[in-house]
Amino acid sequence: MGNIAMPLTVAIPMLFAVLILITGKFWRGVGSYLGPLAVFIPLYLSFFLLGVKDTTYIMGGWIPPIGIVMVLDGLSKLMLIIINGIAFFSIIYAISYMSKYTAQFKFYALFLLMVAGMNGVVLSGDLFNLFVFLEIASLASYALVGFGVESEELEAGFKYLILGSVASIVILFAVAIVYNITGTVNMADVANTIGNPMLNKAVIFALGLFIFGFSLKAGLVPFHAWLPDAHPSAPAPVSAMLSGVLIKALGIYALIRVTFSVMGAPTEILSIIMWLGVVSALVGVLLALGQYDLKRLLAYHSISQMGYVALGIGLGTPEGIAAGLFHMFNHATFKSLLFLDAGSFEQSTGTRDLRQMGGLMKKLPITSIGTIAGSVSISGLPPFNGFWSKILIIAAALASTQYLAAAIATFVAFGTLASFVKVMRFSIIGPLPKIYQNLKESPFSMTFSLLALSIICLISGLFYIFLMDSLFYPATNAILKQSAYISMVLGIGG
Amino acid sequence: MKKEKIKDLIEDPNIGMTLIVKTVARITIALILLYGFYIIIYGHLTPGGGFAGGVILAIAYTLMMLAFSRHIALVKLSDFWASMWDNIGMLAFIVIGFVGLGFGYFLFNFLSKGKPFSLVSAGIIPLLNLSIGIKVGAALYAIFIGLSIYGRLVLEEEE
Amino acid sequence: MLLYILDMLVFGLGIYCLIAKRHLIKKIIGMVIIEYSVNLFLILVGYRINGIAPILSPGENPIVFSQVAVDPLPQALVLTSIVIGLGTLALMSAYSIKLYEKYRTFDMSEINRLKG
């Protein structure tokens, strides 16, 4: 009858968020003690759930399709590991980074609400709860983007808020249409009722709305306008969470769930997702080449790398999907690492402009090691993890005779490499400007996260075959076997 | 603040709206609060429930704010306590969910369901309604008062 | 059918308001209009002409009742989405006050310090 750890991954961050809000009124520094604990417990639980058989959890004892149900399958397990792992390193990093802000307990509360929302999104078994958890996570992220209340941050936050709300409403609209057709919002029940989605025009319309909404949340071109503003404006741990996890849990995960598990992956829709991915990869990297603002450059690369993920998923073959998921995992590690690095540079030097940096290798050695690890991973140089996932995606594209997509993906890989050679050339090597003679390395909690993420980048590159077998192929199976998903949730044979 | 001073503030014609509005508000605020609690407590039997009742509770305080000025409303329920009640409501909801976990499921209805259509029935649902009502009422009031205080600050800065 | 068309008209009006107006508050109003049109759509989905309110009273046969009452699930969903909309609206108002404090204007075209 399900595993008790599943609702706890959502409930514990929420409980701690409230506790932090209450005690924070009397003791402002409480967040830096309770916050990491509140993320560590779900992280432990998600590793525990990795060894559990696929199962469902019935909220309050009401059986599906009437009651609310949480579903744990291979994809959910993978997403739980990504979300809570990155959240754990970000919140450890935030202990030192956020100490300069006055209302830091509010930061921790919002952060935990965001984590709870994302855990809910990946575990939720019906469309409406997916929407509700998505809104919890989004609302927390809207507030976090503007957390510094400087004018640029507010402007970016407002833009993100408006576009994000439009996406949410469109998703709700699609849910309403699906409910109108099927009379249920339980995903497995919807999948059971709809059958072939391409036969019903209303379902196609709903699917189009879903793709619009989730692509906007994922920041795919042409819905990317908010991303390069919002991600750089947030404080560094939040940037790492937004770029590392939020766009994946709210965008790509939800897109996969709806197109594969609910709608049964019609080939036309898959090719739309694939071409969205190709265009995002190309446009993102071209826009990134001209940037000198470090965090903005990284944000454009997020668009580009999410394009790779969408390309892998859109191929629809087991190899393509597994490679796409592997790249999603890798992107979570190296992009959050790079954003945390950028935050460390910004805190030490006071600028994000690459042209004003230089020679920081001598003064900030650990941050620079992190930057090198992250840059090498994202540019796809062996033996770091980015290399394997990119080459697997390109190989999968060639195997399904998408030669143009494979060619563009290869070109984008070189563009990424060029862009990060620029980053390294301007930030860590070269002459050290005089004003930076007295710089000190960042405090321990920041360097700990940077080193840990760098090591994860290296290790997941070295042992990628093991990871593919234990994480990504089970997730791919969960995506592709729609009938197994339906029978697991509804408890019918099949 | 002392009682006499509050009384002076309430009766000061230069603060808040006119005497007619104040007199009507003084009578109706208690009724609105009562109605809000009615909606919350009967939430499992009639239309309404935690959210609707909570909004009505917040409306009572907002009416106080509009009729008598912000200072009187802040004396009755300060922004600190508004946000405190907000958190307490949410905490109560989550704690009830965790108690249900002890009986097998998260948010399990562990209390006796009672006789249908009587006030004490439906197990934990009235308790959840009450916690949501407190949360929504306090949060909505806190939003109003927060926007009002902050908007005034911005305007004064401009002058 | 007419109801659905009118509802979509409201949705279009909201989109127009969101895109064409430059004033922050008007954009927020546009946002709210879109939200309410979708809520209205959800209510219409569950509506049944000449249906009764989905409240069971003592002594009523549940099976007969389920055939004449309107669908209560969309109403519950709408209530949830209204609550979410309230949160979004509050956040948008707070953002617009903060933006006014920093930029001294509500005109979105003058709020353009972000480059690139």
PDB file of N, CA, C and O in Angstrom, chain C residues 25-74:
ATOM      1  N   ILE C  25      -0.598  48.037 -13.690  1.00  0.00           N
ATOM      2  CA  ILE C  25      -1.835  47.606 -13.044  1.00  0.00           C
ATOM      3  C   ILE C  25      -2.785  47.037 -14.085  1.00  0.00           C
ATOM      4  O   ILE C  25      -3.484  46.060 -13.847  1.00  0.00           O
ATOM      5  N   LYS C  26      -2.784  47.649 -15.289  1.00  0.00           N
ATOM      6  CA  LYS C  26      -3.675  47.129 -16.336  1.00  0.00           C
ATOM      7  C   LYS C  26      -3.225  45.748 -16.777  1.00  0.00           C
ATOM      8  O   LYS C  26      -4.051  44.883 -17.072  1.00  0.00           O
ATOM      9  N   LYS C  27      -1.920  45.535 -16.805  1.00  0.00           N
ATOM     10  CA  LYS C  27      -1.426  44.196 -17.133  1.00  0.00           C
ATOM     11  C   LYS C  27      -1.906  43.194 -16.092  1.00  0.00           C
ATOM     12  O   LYS C  27      -2.334  42.086 -16.423  1.00  0.00           O
ATOM     13  N   ILE C  28      -1.853  43.612 -14.825  1.00  0.00           N
ATOM     14  CA  ILE C  28      -2.303  42.706 -13.767  1.00  0.00           C
ATOM     15  C   ILE C  28      -3.785  42.398 -13.943  1.00  0.00           C
ATOM     16  O   ILE C  28      -4.220  41.246 -13.804  1.00  0.00           O
ATOM     17  N   ILE C  29      -4.565  43.451 -14.290  1.00  0.00           N
ATOM     18  CA  ILE C  29      -6.001  43.226 -14.493  1.00  0.00           C
ATOM     19  C   ILE C  29      -6.212  42.246 -15.644  1.00  0.00           C
ATOM     20  O   ILE C  29      -7.048  41.341 -15.567  1.00  0.00           O
ATOM     21  N   GLY C  30      -5.435  42.392 -16.705  1.00  0.00           N
ATOM     22  CA  GLY C  30      -5.539  41.468 -17.827  1.00  0.00           C
ATOM     23  C   GLY C  30      -5.283  40.041 -17.401  1.00  0.00           C
ATOM     24  O   GLY C  30      -6.011  39.109 -17.759  1.00  0.00           O
ATOM     25  N   MET C  31      -4.245  39.900 -16.580  1.00  0.00           N
ATOM     26  CA  MET C  31      -3.891  38.585 -16.039  1.00  0.00           C
ATOM     27  C   MET C  31      -5.081  37.982 -15.292  1.00  0.00           C
ATOM     28  O   MET C  31      -5.432  36.807 -15.485  1.00  0.00           O
ATOM     29  N   VAL C  32      -5.717  38.814 -14.448  1.00  0.00           N
ATOM     30  CA  VAL C  32      -6.838  38.319 -13.641  1.00  0.00           C
ATOM     31  C   VAL C  32      -8.010  37.924 -14.529  1.00  0.00           C
ATOM     32  O   VAL C  32      -8.682  36.917 -14.284  1.00  0.00           O
ATOM     33  N   ILE C  33      -8.222  38.727 -15.610  1.00  0.00           N
ATOM     34  CA  ILE C  33      -9.338  38.402 -16.510  1.00  0.00           C
ATOM     35  C   ILE C  33      -9.107  37.032 -17.163  1.00  0.00           C
ATOM     36  O   ILE C  33     -10.009  36.200 -17.239  1.00  0.00           O
ATOM     37  N   ILE C  34      -7.869  36.786 -17.602  1.00  0.00           N
ATOM     38  CA  ILE C  34      -7.569  35.480 -18.212  1.00  0.00           C
ATOM     39  C   ILE C  34      -7.866  34.366 -17.222  1.00  0.00           C
ATOM     40  O   ILE C  34      -8.496  33.351 -17.545  1.00  0.00           O
ATOM     41  N   GLU C  35      -7.394  34.599 -15.982  1.00  0.00           N
ATOM     42  CA  GLU C  35      -7.563  33.580 -14.961  1.00  0.00           C
ATOM     43  C   GLU C  35      -9.039  33.263 -14.748  1.00  0.00           C
ATOM     44  O   GLU C  35      -9.436  32.100 -14.687  1.00  0.00           O
ATOM     45  N   TYR C  36      -9.864  34.324 -14.679  1.00  0.00           N
ATOM     46  CA  TYR C  36     -11.271  34.094 -14.401  1.00  0.00           C
ATOM     47  C   TYR C  36     -11.965  33.448 -15.577  1.00  0.00           C
ATOM     48  O   TYR C  36     -12.908  32.675 -15.388  1.00  0.00           O
ATOM     49  N   SER C  37     -11.517  33.753 -16.795  1.00  0.00           N
ATOM     50  CA  SER C  37     -12.166  33.102 -17.926  1.00  0.00           C
ATOM     51  C   SER C  37     -11.896  31.603 -17.883  1.00  0.00           C
ATOM     52  O   SER C  37     -12.781  30.803 -18.201  1.00  0.00           O
ATOM     53  N   VAL C  38     -10.669  31.221 -17.463  1.00  0.00           N
ATOM     54  CA  VAL C  38     -10.389  29.782 -17.375  1.00  0.00           C
ATOM     55  C   VAL C  38     -11.191  29.152 -16.249  1.00  0.00           C
ATOM     56  O   VAL C  38     -11.725  28.039 -16.378  1.00  0.00           O
ATOM     57  N   ASN C  39     -11.331  29.883 -15.123  1.00  0.00           N
ATOM     58  CA  ASN C  39     -12.162  29.365 -14.038  1.00  0.00           C
ATOM     59  C   ASN C  39     -13.601  29.168 -14.503  1.00  0.00           C
ATOM     60  O   ASN C  39     -14.234  28.162 -14.192  1.00  0.00           O
ATOM     61  N   LEU C  40     -14.082  30.143 -15.275  1.00  0.00           N
ATOM     62  CA  LEU C  40     -15.448  30.057 -15.791  1.00  0.00           C
ATOM     63  C   LEU C  40     -15.584  28.854 -16.702  1.00  0.00           C
ATOM     64  O   LEU C  40     -16.591  28.136 -16.672  1.00  0.00           O
ATOM     65  N   PHE C  41     -14.538  28.609 -17.492  1.00  0.00           N
ATOM     66  CA  PHE C  41     -14.551  27.449 -18.384  1.00  0.00           C
ATOM     67  C   PHE C  41     -14.696  26.165 -17.577  1.00  0.00           C
ATOM     68  O   PHE C  41     -15.483  25.285 -17.919  1.00  0.00           O
ATOM     69  N   LEU C  42     -13.930  26.077 -16.466  1.00  0.00           N
ATOM     70  CA  LEU C  42     -14.005  24.877 -15.632  1.00  0.00           C
ATOM     71  C   LEU C  42     -15.416  24.696 -15.067  1.00  0.00           C
ATOM     72  O   LEU C  42     -15.936  23.582 -15.016  1.00  0.00           O
ATOM     73  N   ILE C  43     -16.034  25.811 -14.645  1.00  0.00           N
ATOM     74  CA  ILE C  43     -17.395  25.724 -14.116  1.00  0.00           C
ATOM     75  C   ILE C  43     -18.354  25.253 -15.205  1.00  0.00           C
ATOM     76  O   ILE C  43     -19.212  24.401 -14.986  1.00  0.00           O
ATOM     77  N   LEU C  44     -18.177  25.796 -16.420  1.00  0.00           N
ATOM     78  CA  LEU C  44     -19.054  25.413 -17.525  1.00  0.00           C
ATOM     79  C   LEU C  44     -18.933  23.928 -17.829  1.00  0.00           C
ATOM     80  O   LEU C  44     -19.909  23.274 -18.189  1.00  0.00           O
ATOM     81  N   VAL C  45     -17.704  23.388 -17.676  1.00  0.00           N
ATOM     82  CA  VAL C  45     -17.495  21.963 -17.931  1.00  0.00           C
ATOM     83  C   VAL C  45     -18.386  21.123 -17.038  1.00  0.00           C
ATOM     84  O   VAL C  45     -18.989  20.142 -17.471  1.00  0.00           O
ATOM     85  N   GLY C  46     -18.506  21.528 -15.774  1.00  0.00           N
ATOM     86  CA  GLY C  46     -19.276  20.716 -14.846  1.00  0.00           C
ATOM     87  C   GLY C  46     -20.738  21.094 -14.789  1.00  0.00           C
ATOM     88  O   GLY C  46     -21.503  20.473 -14.074  1.00  0.00           O
ATOM     89  N   TYR C  47     -21.147  22.117 -15.531  1.00  0.00           N
ATOM     90  CA  TYR C  47     -22.517  22.624 -15.401  1.00  0.00           C
ATOM     91  C   TYR C  47     -23.508  21.710 -16.116  1.00  0.00           C
ATOM     92  O   TYR C  47     -23.188  21.113 -17.141  1.00  0.00           O
ATOM     93  N   ARG C  48     -24.692  21.622 -15.534  1.00  0.00           N
ATOM     94  CA  ARG C  48     -25.746  20.826 -16.149  1.00  0.00           C
ATOM     95  C   ARG C  48     -26.988  21.711 -16.160  1.00  0.00           C
ATOM     96  O   ARG C  48     -27.364  22.258 -15.123  1.00  0.00           O
ATOM     97  N   ILE C  49     -27.610  21.845 -17.343  1.00  0.00           N
ATOM     98  CA  ILE C  49     -28.757  22.756 -17.442  1.00  0.00           C
ATOM     99  C   ILE C  49     -29.889  22.221 -16.575  1.00  0.00           C
ATOM    100  O   ILE C  49     -30.196  21.029 -16.592  1.00  0.00           O
ATOM    101  N   ASN C  50     -30.491  23.099 -15.790  1.00  0.00           N
ATOM    102  CA  ASN C  50     -31.544  22.767 -14.825  1.00  0.00           C
ATOM    103  C   ASN C  50     -31.047  21.825 -13.732  1.00  0.00           C
ATOM    104  O   ASN C  50     -31.835  21.150 -13.089  1.00  0.00           O
ATOM    105  N   GLY C  51     -29.746  21.749 -13.534  1.00  0.00           N
ATOM    106  CA  GLY C  51     -29.218  20.888 -12.471  1.00  0.00           C
ATOM    107  C   GLY C  51     -29.420  21.531 -11.111  1.00  0.00           C
ATOM    108  O   GLY C  51     -29.731  22.721 -11.007  1.00  0.00           O
ATOM    109  N   ILE C  52     -29.265  20.727 -10.055  1.00  0.00           N
ATOM    110  CA  ILE C  52     -29.365  21.279  -8.705  1.00  0.00           C
ATOM    111  C   ILE C  52     -27.987  21.364  -8.088  1.00  0.00           C
ATOM    112  O   ILE C  52     -27.040  20.748  -8.574  1.00  0.00           O
ATOM    113  N   ALA C  53     -27.900  22.139  -7.000  1.00  0.00           N
ATOM    114  CA  ALA C  53     -26.616  22.303  -6.330  1.00  0.00           C
ATOM    115  C   ALA C  53     -26.167  20.972  -5.745  1.00  0.00           C
ATOM    116  O   ALA C  53     -26.992  20.213  -5.245  1.00  0.00           O
ATOM    117  N   PRO C  54     -24.864  20.661  -5.823  1.00  0.00           N
ATOM    118  CA  PRO C  54     -24.412  19.336  -5.373  1.00  0.00           C
ATOM    119  C   PRO C  54     -24.284  19.237  -3.858  1.00  0.00           C
ATOM    120  O   PRO C  54     -23.201  18.995  -3.333  1.00  0.00           O
ATOM    121  N   ILE C  55     -25.379  19.465  -3.148  1.00  0.00           N
ATOM    122  CA  ILE C  55     -25.374  19.328  -1.695  1.00  0.00           C
ATOM    123  C   ILE C  55     -26.419  18.281  -1.327  1.00  0.00           C
ATOM    124  O   ILE C  55     -27.602  18.444  -1.624  1.00  0.00           O
ATOM    125  N   LEU C  56     -25.966  17.207  -0.713  1.00  0.00           N
ATOM    126  CA  LEU C  56     -26.871  16.123  -0.359  1.00  0.00           C
ATOM    127  C   LEU C  56     -27.605  16.507   0.914  1.00  0.00           C
ATOM    128  O   LEU C  56     -27.004  16.904   1.899  1.00  0.00           O
ATOM    129  N   SER C  57     -28.947  16.396   0.872  1.00  0.00           N
ATOM    130  CA  SER C  57     -29.696  16.689   2.095  1.00  0.00           C
ATOM    131  C   SER C  57     -30.234  15.381   2.682  1.00  0.00           C
ATOM    132  O   SER C  57     -30.289  14.367   1.986  1.00  0.00           O
ATOM    133  N   PRO C  58     -30.639  15.379   3.972  1.00  0.00           N
ATOM    134  CA  PRO C  58     -31.039  14.121   4.608  1.00  0.00           C
ATOM    135  C   PRO C  58     -32.216  13.475   3.882  1.00  0.00           C
ATOM    136  O   PRO C  58     -33.143  14.148   3.447  1.00  0.00           O
ATOM    137  N   GLY C  59     -32.162  12.169   3.741  1.00  0.00           N
ATOM    138  CA  GLY C  59     -33.270  11.436   3.161  1.00  0.00           C
ATOM    139  C   GLY C  59     -33.285  11.381   1.647  1.00  0.00           C
ATOM    140  O   GLY C  59     -34.172  10.781   1.051  1.00  0.00           O
ATOM    141  N   GLU C  60     -32.291  11.986   1.000  1.00  0.00           N
ATOM    142  CA  GLU C  60     -32.289  12.002  -0.453  1.00  0.00           C
ATOM    143  C   GLU C  60     -31.577  10.749  -0.975  1.00  0.00           C
ATOM    144  O   GLU C  60     -30.610  10.279  -0.393  1.00  0.00           O
ATOM    145  N   ASN C  61     -32.085  10.221  -2.102  1.00  0.00           N
ATOM    146  CA  ASN C  61     -31.462   9.027  -2.666  1.00  0.00           C
ATOM    147  C   ASN C  61     -30.200   9.429  -3.435  1.00  0.00           C
ATOM    148  O   ASN C  61     -30.279  10.191  -4.394  1.00  0.00           O
ATOM    149  N   PRO C  62     -29.022   8.932  -3.048  1.00  0.00           N
ATOM    150  CA  PRO C  62     -27.774   9.398  -3.682  1.00  0.00           C
ATOM    151  C   PRO C  62     -27.720   9.097  -5.177  1.00  0.00           C
ATOM    152  O   PRO C  62     -27.122   9.857  -5.942  1.00  0.00           O
ATOM    153  N   ILE C  63     -28.368   8.012  -5.618  1.00  0.00           N
ATOM    154  CA  ILE C  63     -28.256   7.660  -7.040  1.00  0.00           C
ATOM    155  C   ILE C  63     -29.083   8.610  -7.897  1.00  0.00           C
ATOM    156  O   ILE C  63     -28.630   9.104  -8.931  1.00  0.00           O
ATOM    157  N   VAL C  64     -30.285   8.914  -7.437  1.00  0.00           N
ATOM    158  CA  VAL C  64     -31.109   9.891  -8.150  1.00  0.00           C
ATOM    159  C   VAL C  64     -30.432  11.254  -8.109  1.00  0.00           C
ATOM    160  O   VAL C  64     -30.374  11.970  -9.106  1.00  0.00           O
ATOM    161  N   PHE C  65     -29.895  11.545  -6.929  1.00  0.00           N
ATOM    162  CA  PHE C  65     -29.241  12.839  -6.726  1.00  0.00           C
ATOM    163  C   PHE C  65     -28.097  13.024  -7.726  1.00  0.00           C
ATOM    164  O   PHE C  65     -27.932  14.083  -8.325  1.00  0.00           O
ATOM    165  N   SER C  66     -27.300  11.945  -7.936  1.00  0.00           N
ATOM    166  CA  SER C  66     -26.127  12.095  -8.800  1.00  0.00           C
ATOM    167  C   SER C  66     -26.535  12.344 -10.242  1.00  0.00           C
ATOM    168  O   SER C  66     -25.735  12.793 -11.047  1.00  0.00           O
ATOM    169  N   GLN C  67     -27.796  12.044 -10.587  1.00  0.00           N
ATOM    170  CA  GLN C  67     -28.189  12.271 -11.981  1.00  0.00           C
ATOM    171  C   GLN C  67     -28.760  13.663 -12.234  1.00  0.00           C
ATOM    172  O   GLN C  67     -28.864  14.081 -13.381  1.00  0.00           O
ATOM    173  N   VAL C  68     -29.126  14.381 -11.166  1.00  0.00           N
ATOM    174  CA  VAL C  68     -29.668  15.721 -11.388  1.00  0.00           C
ATOM    175  C   VAL C  68     -28.711  16.819 -10.912  1.00  0.00           C
ATOM    176  O   VAL C  68     -28.827  17.953 -11.351  1.00  0.00           O
ATOM    177  N   ALA C  69     -27.740  16.472 -10.035  1.00  0.00           N
ATOM    178  CA  ALA C  69     -26.872  17.516  -9.501  1.00  0.00           C
ATOM    179  C   ALA C  69     -25.804  17.878 -10.525  1.00  0.00           C
ATOM    180  O   ALA C  69     -25.440  17.072 -11.385  1.00  0.00           O
ATOM    181  N   VAL C  70     -25.280  19.111 -10.431  1.00  0.00           N
ATOM    182  CA  VAL C  70     -24.149  19.486 -11.288  1.00  0.00           C
ATOM    183  C   VAL C  70     -22.899  18.822 -10.718  1.00  0.00           C
ATOM    184  O   VAL C  70     -22.865  18.387  -9.573  1.00  0.00           O
ATOM    185  N   ASP C  71     -21.852  18.764 -11.556  1.00  0.00           N
ATOM    186  CA  ASP C  71     -20.628  18.066 -11.167  1.00  0.00           C
ATOM    187  C   ASP C  71     -19.865  18.901 -10.138  1.00  0.00           C
ATOM    188  O   ASP C  71     -19.493  20.031 -10.411  1.00  0.00           O
ATOM    189  N   PRO C  72     -19.649  18.391  -8.923  1.00  0.00           N
ATOM    190  CA  PRO C  72     -18.982  19.227  -7.916  1.00  0.00           C
ATOM    191  C   PRO C  72     -17.472  19.294  -8.070  1.00  0.00           C
ATOM    192  O   PRO C  72     -16.849  20.205  -7.554  1.00  0.00           O
ATOM    193  N   LEU C  73     -16.864  18.347  -8.796  1.00  0.00           N
ATOM    194  CA  LEU C  73     -15.398  18.336  -8.851  1.00  0.00           C
ATOM    195  C   LEU C  73     -14.821  19.602  -9.473  1.00  0.00           C
ATOM    196  O   LEU C  73     -13.914  20.208  -8.896  1.00  0.00           O
ATOM    197  N   PRO C  74     -15.352  20.087 -10.633  1.00  0.00           N
ATOM    198  CA  PRO C  74     -14.789  21.326 -11.189  1.00  0.00           C
ATOM    199  C   PRO C  74     -14.908  22.493 -10.227  1.00  0.00           C
ATOM    200  O   PRO C  74     -14.037  23.364 -10.202  1.00  0.00           O
TER     201      PRO C  74
END
